[in-house]
Short mmCIF file of C-alpha atoms in Angstrom, two decimals:
data_model
loop_
_atom_site.label_atom_id
_atom_site.label_comp_id
_atom_site.label_asym_id
_atom_site.label_seq_id
_atom_site.Cartn_x
_atom_site.Cartn_y
_atom_site.Cartn_z
CA MET A 3 -75.33 22.55 21.54
CA ASN A 4 -74.67 26.30 21.75
CA ASN A 5 -73.46 27.50 18.34
CA LEU A 6 -70.36 29.24 19.74
CA ARG A 7 -69.39 26.12 21.67
CA GLN A 8 -69.94 23.98 18.59
CA GLN A 9 -67.77 26.31 16.53
CA PHE A 10 -65.04 26.15 19.17
CA ILE A 11 -64.90 22.35 19.19
CA ALA A 12 -64.81 22.26 15.37
CA PHE A 13 -62.11 24.95 15.36
CA SER A 14 -59.99 23.02 17.89
CA VAL A 15 -60.27 19.82 15.86
CA SER A 16 -59.43 21.60 12.60
CA LYS A 17 -56.25 23.05 14.12
CA GLY A 18 -55.13 19.72 15.56
CA VAL A 19 -55.41 21.05 19.11
CA LEU A 20 -58.17 18.62 20.00
CA ARG A 21 -57.06 15.15 18.94
CA PHE A 22 -58.48 11.66 19.16
CA GLY A 23 -56.62 8.41 19.73
CA GLU A 24 -54.90 7.02 22.83
CA PHE A 25 -53.32 9.47 25.26
CA THR A 26 -52.09 9.34 28.84
CA THR A 27 -53.30 12.20 31.03
CA LYS A 28 -51.43 13.79 33.95
CA ALA A 29 -53.54 11.59 36.22
CA GLY A 30 -52.25 8.51 34.39
CA ARG A 31 -55.57 7.76 32.72
CA GLN A 32 -55.84 6.44 29.18
CA SER A 33 -57.93 9.06 27.44
CA PRO A 34 -59.43 8.77 23.94
CA TYR A 35 -58.91 12.49 23.36
CA PHE A 36 -56.35 15.16 24.19
CA PHE A 37 -56.55 18.96 24.20
CA ASN A 38 -53.26 20.85 23.89
CA ALA A 39 -53.77 24.62 23.87
CA GLY A 40 -50.04 25.08 23.25
CA LEU A 41 -50.73 24.17 19.63
CA PHE A 42 -52.61 27.44 19.10
CA HIS A 43 -49.23 28.85 18.12
CA ASP A 44 -49.59 31.17 15.14
CA GLY A 45 -50.98 34.67 14.91
CA ALA A 46 -54.16 33.95 12.97
CA THR A 47 -55.10 30.95 15.12
CA LEU A 48 -54.42 32.81 18.36
CA ALA A 49 -56.53 35.73 17.17
CA GLU A 50 -59.44 33.39 16.43
CA LEU A 51 -59.04 31.64 19.77
CA ALA A 52 -59.10 34.99 21.57
CA GLN A 53 -62.43 35.79 19.92
CA PHE A 54 -63.91 32.68 21.54
CA TYR A 55 -62.52 33.66 24.94
CA ALA A 56 -63.74 37.23 24.67
CA GLN A 57 -67.24 36.39 23.45
CA THR A 58 -67.68 33.63 26.04
CA LEU A 59 -66.69 36.05 28.81
CA LEU A 60 -69.07 38.74 27.56
CA ASP A 61 -71.92 36.24 27.15
CA SER A 62 -71.38 34.95 30.70
CA GLY A 63 -72.61 38.19 32.22
CA VAL A 64 -69.78 38.18 34.77
CA GLN A 65 -68.90 41.68 35.94
CA PHE A 66 -65.14 42.24 35.73
CA ASP A 67 -62.54 45.00 35.73
CA MET A 68 -59.45 43.24 34.38
CA LEU A 69 -57.85 39.96 33.29
CA PHE A 70 -55.06 37.91 34.84
CA GLY A 71 -53.01 35.24 33.05
CA PRO A 72 -51.06 32.73 35.18
CA ALA A 73 -47.63 31.84 33.79
CA TYR A 74 -47.05 30.47 31.31
CA LYS A 75 -49.95 29.66 28.95
CA GLY A 76 -52.21 32.16 30.66
CA ILE A 77 -49.91 35.03 29.70
CA THR A 78 -50.62 34.71 26.00
CA LEU A 79 -54.28 33.87 26.54
CA ALA A 80 -54.99 36.87 28.78
CA SER A 81 -53.19 39.36 26.54
CA ALA A 82 -54.84 38.02 23.37
CA THR A 83 -58.26 38.08 25.05
CA ALA A 84 -57.71 41.70 26.10
CA VAL A 85 -57.01 42.58 22.46
CA ALA A 86 -60.16 40.74 21.34
CA LEU A 87 -62.27 42.48 23.99
CA ALA A 88 -60.95 45.86 22.85
CA GLY A 89 -62.04 44.97 19.33
CA LYS A 90 -65.54 44.36 20.70
CA GLY A 91 -65.62 47.77 22.38
CA ARG A 92 -64.54 46.64 25.85
CA ASN A 93 -61.05 47.99 26.57
CA THR A 94 -59.78 45.96 29.52
CA SER A 95 -56.45 45.98 31.34
CA PHE A 96 -54.56 42.78 32.05
CA ALA A 97 -51.65 41.45 34.09
CA PHE A 98 -49.69 38.25 34.48
CA ASN A 99 -47.10 36.80 36.82
CA ARG A 100 -43.50 35.73 36.58
CA LYS A 101 -42.44 32.36 37.96
CA GLU A 102 -39.54 34.06 39.72
CA ALA A 103 -39.46 37.53 41.25
CA LYS A 104 -37.44 40.18 39.41
CA ASP A 105 -34.95 42.00 41.65
CA HIS A 106 -34.27 44.94 39.31
CA GLY A 107 -36.27 47.42 37.28
CA GLU A 108 -39.88 47.43 38.43
CA GLY A 109 -39.22 44.27 40.45
CA GLY A 110 -41.82 41.90 41.82
CA THR A 111 -43.68 39.00 40.25
CA ILE A 112 -46.63 40.81 38.62
CA VAL A 113 -46.29 42.33 35.16
CA GLY A 114 -48.80 44.64 33.50
CA ALA A 115 -51.63 46.59 35.07
CA LYS A 116 -51.96 46.90 38.82
CA LEU A 117 -54.32 44.23 40.13
CA HIS A 118 -57.56 45.92 41.10
CA GLY A 119 -61.29 45.39 41.32
CA LYS A 120 -62.85 42.20 39.99
CA VAL A 121 -60.31 39.99 38.19
CA VAL A 122 -60.96 37.15 35.73
CA ILE A 123 -58.29 34.43 35.69
CA ILE A 124 -57.71 33.10 32.18
CA ASP A 125 -56.13 29.71 31.50
CA ASP A 126 -56.45 26.76 29.12
CA VAL A 127 -57.74 23.94 31.33
CA ILE A 128 -58.00 23.02 35.01
CA SER A 129 -56.40 19.77 36.06
CA ALA A 130 -55.15 19.90 39.66
CA GLY A 131 -56.15 23.55 40.13
CA THR A 132 -52.63 24.60 41.15
CA SER A 133 -52.38 27.65 38.87
CA VAL A 134 -55.82 28.83 39.99
CA ARG A 135 -54.86 28.57 43.66
CA GLU A 136 -51.64 30.51 43.08
CA SER A 137 -53.50 33.13 41.03
CA VAL A 138 -56.21 33.59 43.66
CA ASP A 139 -53.57 34.07 46.34
CA MET A 140 -51.71 36.71 44.30
CA ILE A 141 -54.87 38.59 43.39
CA ARG A 142 -56.15 38.67 46.96
CA ALA A 143 -52.72 39.65 48.29
CA ALA A 144 -52.88 42.70 46.03
CA GLY A 145 -56.26 43.69 47.49
CA ALA A 146 -58.23 42.71 44.38
CA GLU A 147 -61.02 40.15 44.03
CA PRO A 148 -60.93 37.04 41.83
CA CYS A 149 -64.40 36.92 40.28
CA ALA A 150 -64.23 34.05 37.77
CA VAL A 151 -61.98 31.59 35.98
CA LEU A 152 -62.26 31.36 32.19
CA ILE A 153 -60.87 28.25 30.51
CA ALA A 154 -60.98 26.75 27.03
CA LEU A 155 -62.12 23.19 27.76
CA ASP A 156 -63.78 21.57 30.76
CA ARG A 157 -63.08 17.81 30.66
CA MET A 158 -65.95 17.30 33.13
CA GLU A 159 -64.28 14.32 34.78
CA ARG A 160 -64.00 13.27 38.38
CA SER A 161 -60.64 13.46 40.09
CA GLY A 162 -58.90 10.79 42.16
CA PRO A 163 -57.63 7.26 41.51
CA ASP A 164 -59.84 4.54 40.04
CA GLY A 165 -62.01 3.07 42.76
CA GLN A 166 -61.78 6.28 44.82
CA LEU A 167 -63.14 8.83 42.39
CA SER A 168 -64.28 12.14 43.78
CA PRO A 169 -67.99 12.93 43.36
CA SER A 170 -67.01 16.22 41.71
CA SER A 171 -64.63 17.38 39.00
CA ALA A 172 -61.54 19.57 39.40
CA VAL A 173 -63.52 22.45 37.92
CA GLN A 174 -66.36 21.99 40.41
CA GLU A 175 -63.90 21.72 43.29
CA VAL A 176 -62.20 24.99 42.28
CA SER A 177 -65.53 26.77 41.99
CA LYS A 178 -66.66 25.51 45.40
CA GLN A 179 -63.36 26.19 47.15
CA TYR A 180 -63.05 29.80 46.01
CA GLY A 181 -66.72 30.66 45.59
CA ILE A 182 -66.31 31.82 41.99
CA PRO A 183 -67.71 30.52 38.70
CA VAL A 184 -65.54 28.58 36.27
CA ILE A 185 -66.59 29.38 32.72
CA SER A 186 -65.53 27.21 29.80
CA ILE A 187 -65.76 27.86 26.08
CA GLY A 188 -66.48 24.15 25.54
CA ASN A 189 -66.74 20.94 27.54
CA LEU A 190 -66.93 17.16 27.21
CA ASP A 191 -70.65 17.27 26.43
CA ASP A 192 -69.95 19.67 23.56
CA LEU A 193 -67.21 17.36 22.29
CA PHE A 194 -69.57 14.39 22.36
CA GLY A 195 -72.25 16.45 20.65
CA TYR A 196 -69.76 17.33 17.94
CA LEU A 197 -68.99 13.66 17.37
CA ASN A 198 -72.73 12.99 17.09
CA GLY A 199 -73.29 15.88 14.72
CA ALA A 200 -73.73 15.55 10.99
CA GLY A 201 -70.83 17.93 10.43
CA ALA A 202 -68.25 15.73 12.12
CA ASP A 203 -65.56 14.16 9.99
CA PRO A 204 -66.52 10.50 9.34
CA GLU A 205 -62.99 9.57 10.43
CA LEU A 206 -63.73 11.02 13.85
CA LEU A 207 -67.00 9.18 14.34
CA LYS A 208 -65.13 5.96 15.06
CA HIS A 209 -63.86 7.57 18.26
CA LYS A 210 -67.37 8.26 19.56
CA GLU A 211 -67.70 4.91 21.35
CA ALA A 212 -64.37 5.38 23.16
CA VAL A 213 -65.28 8.91 24.25
CA SER A 214 -68.67 7.69 25.45
CA ALA A 215 -67.07 4.89 27.50
CA TYR A 216 -64.59 7.34 29.01
CA ARG A 217 -67.38 9.74 29.93
CA THR A 218 -69.36 6.90 31.55
CA LYS A 219 -66.34 5.87 33.64
CA TYR A 220 -65.00 9.25 34.70
CA GLY A 221 -67.61 11.86 33.83
CA ILE A 222 -69.55 13.91 36.35
#
């Protein structure tokens, strides 16, 4: 497992953002793990998270001009990543959207830098792909080009109801629909590798069988 990805999974577990147990997903599935990026909610933790986003983006080799964060979680993630990139010598502009248009002041729904050039959309996860679709539409409407989506965790699971599962995941469907790469800091394989690793907390190892069964049932 890539060292940065391994560090990210360990970091997420240590902060209680990646948890194991019994959880119900948006799709109504019973999942043995849950990732809640909203729990990266203090300055030091957010700064560390942004380092993972920034380094993953730089390592990807994707050529980009600016960042875009879809409301609401993407706002914090895009701005924090821009700060981290600046610290690595890559000063990058960013923008985000409002849920409702502002009818005074500067007006409009976009806040921050003018959308231009190649734009990376930054979010936490992709489930139904709604925020990506809305972001792509806004970026293209402004005459800019969405060039990639950068997320924290790819669950690598097929969409659709049991018995009618799609052959591809939500991430794969987004990438195919818009013709852009979806880059993740970590994914389900990395999570499973972490559980198999010698550094994993013995208390977490008991969840390995459940994660493996879930991956067999829903994984791509």
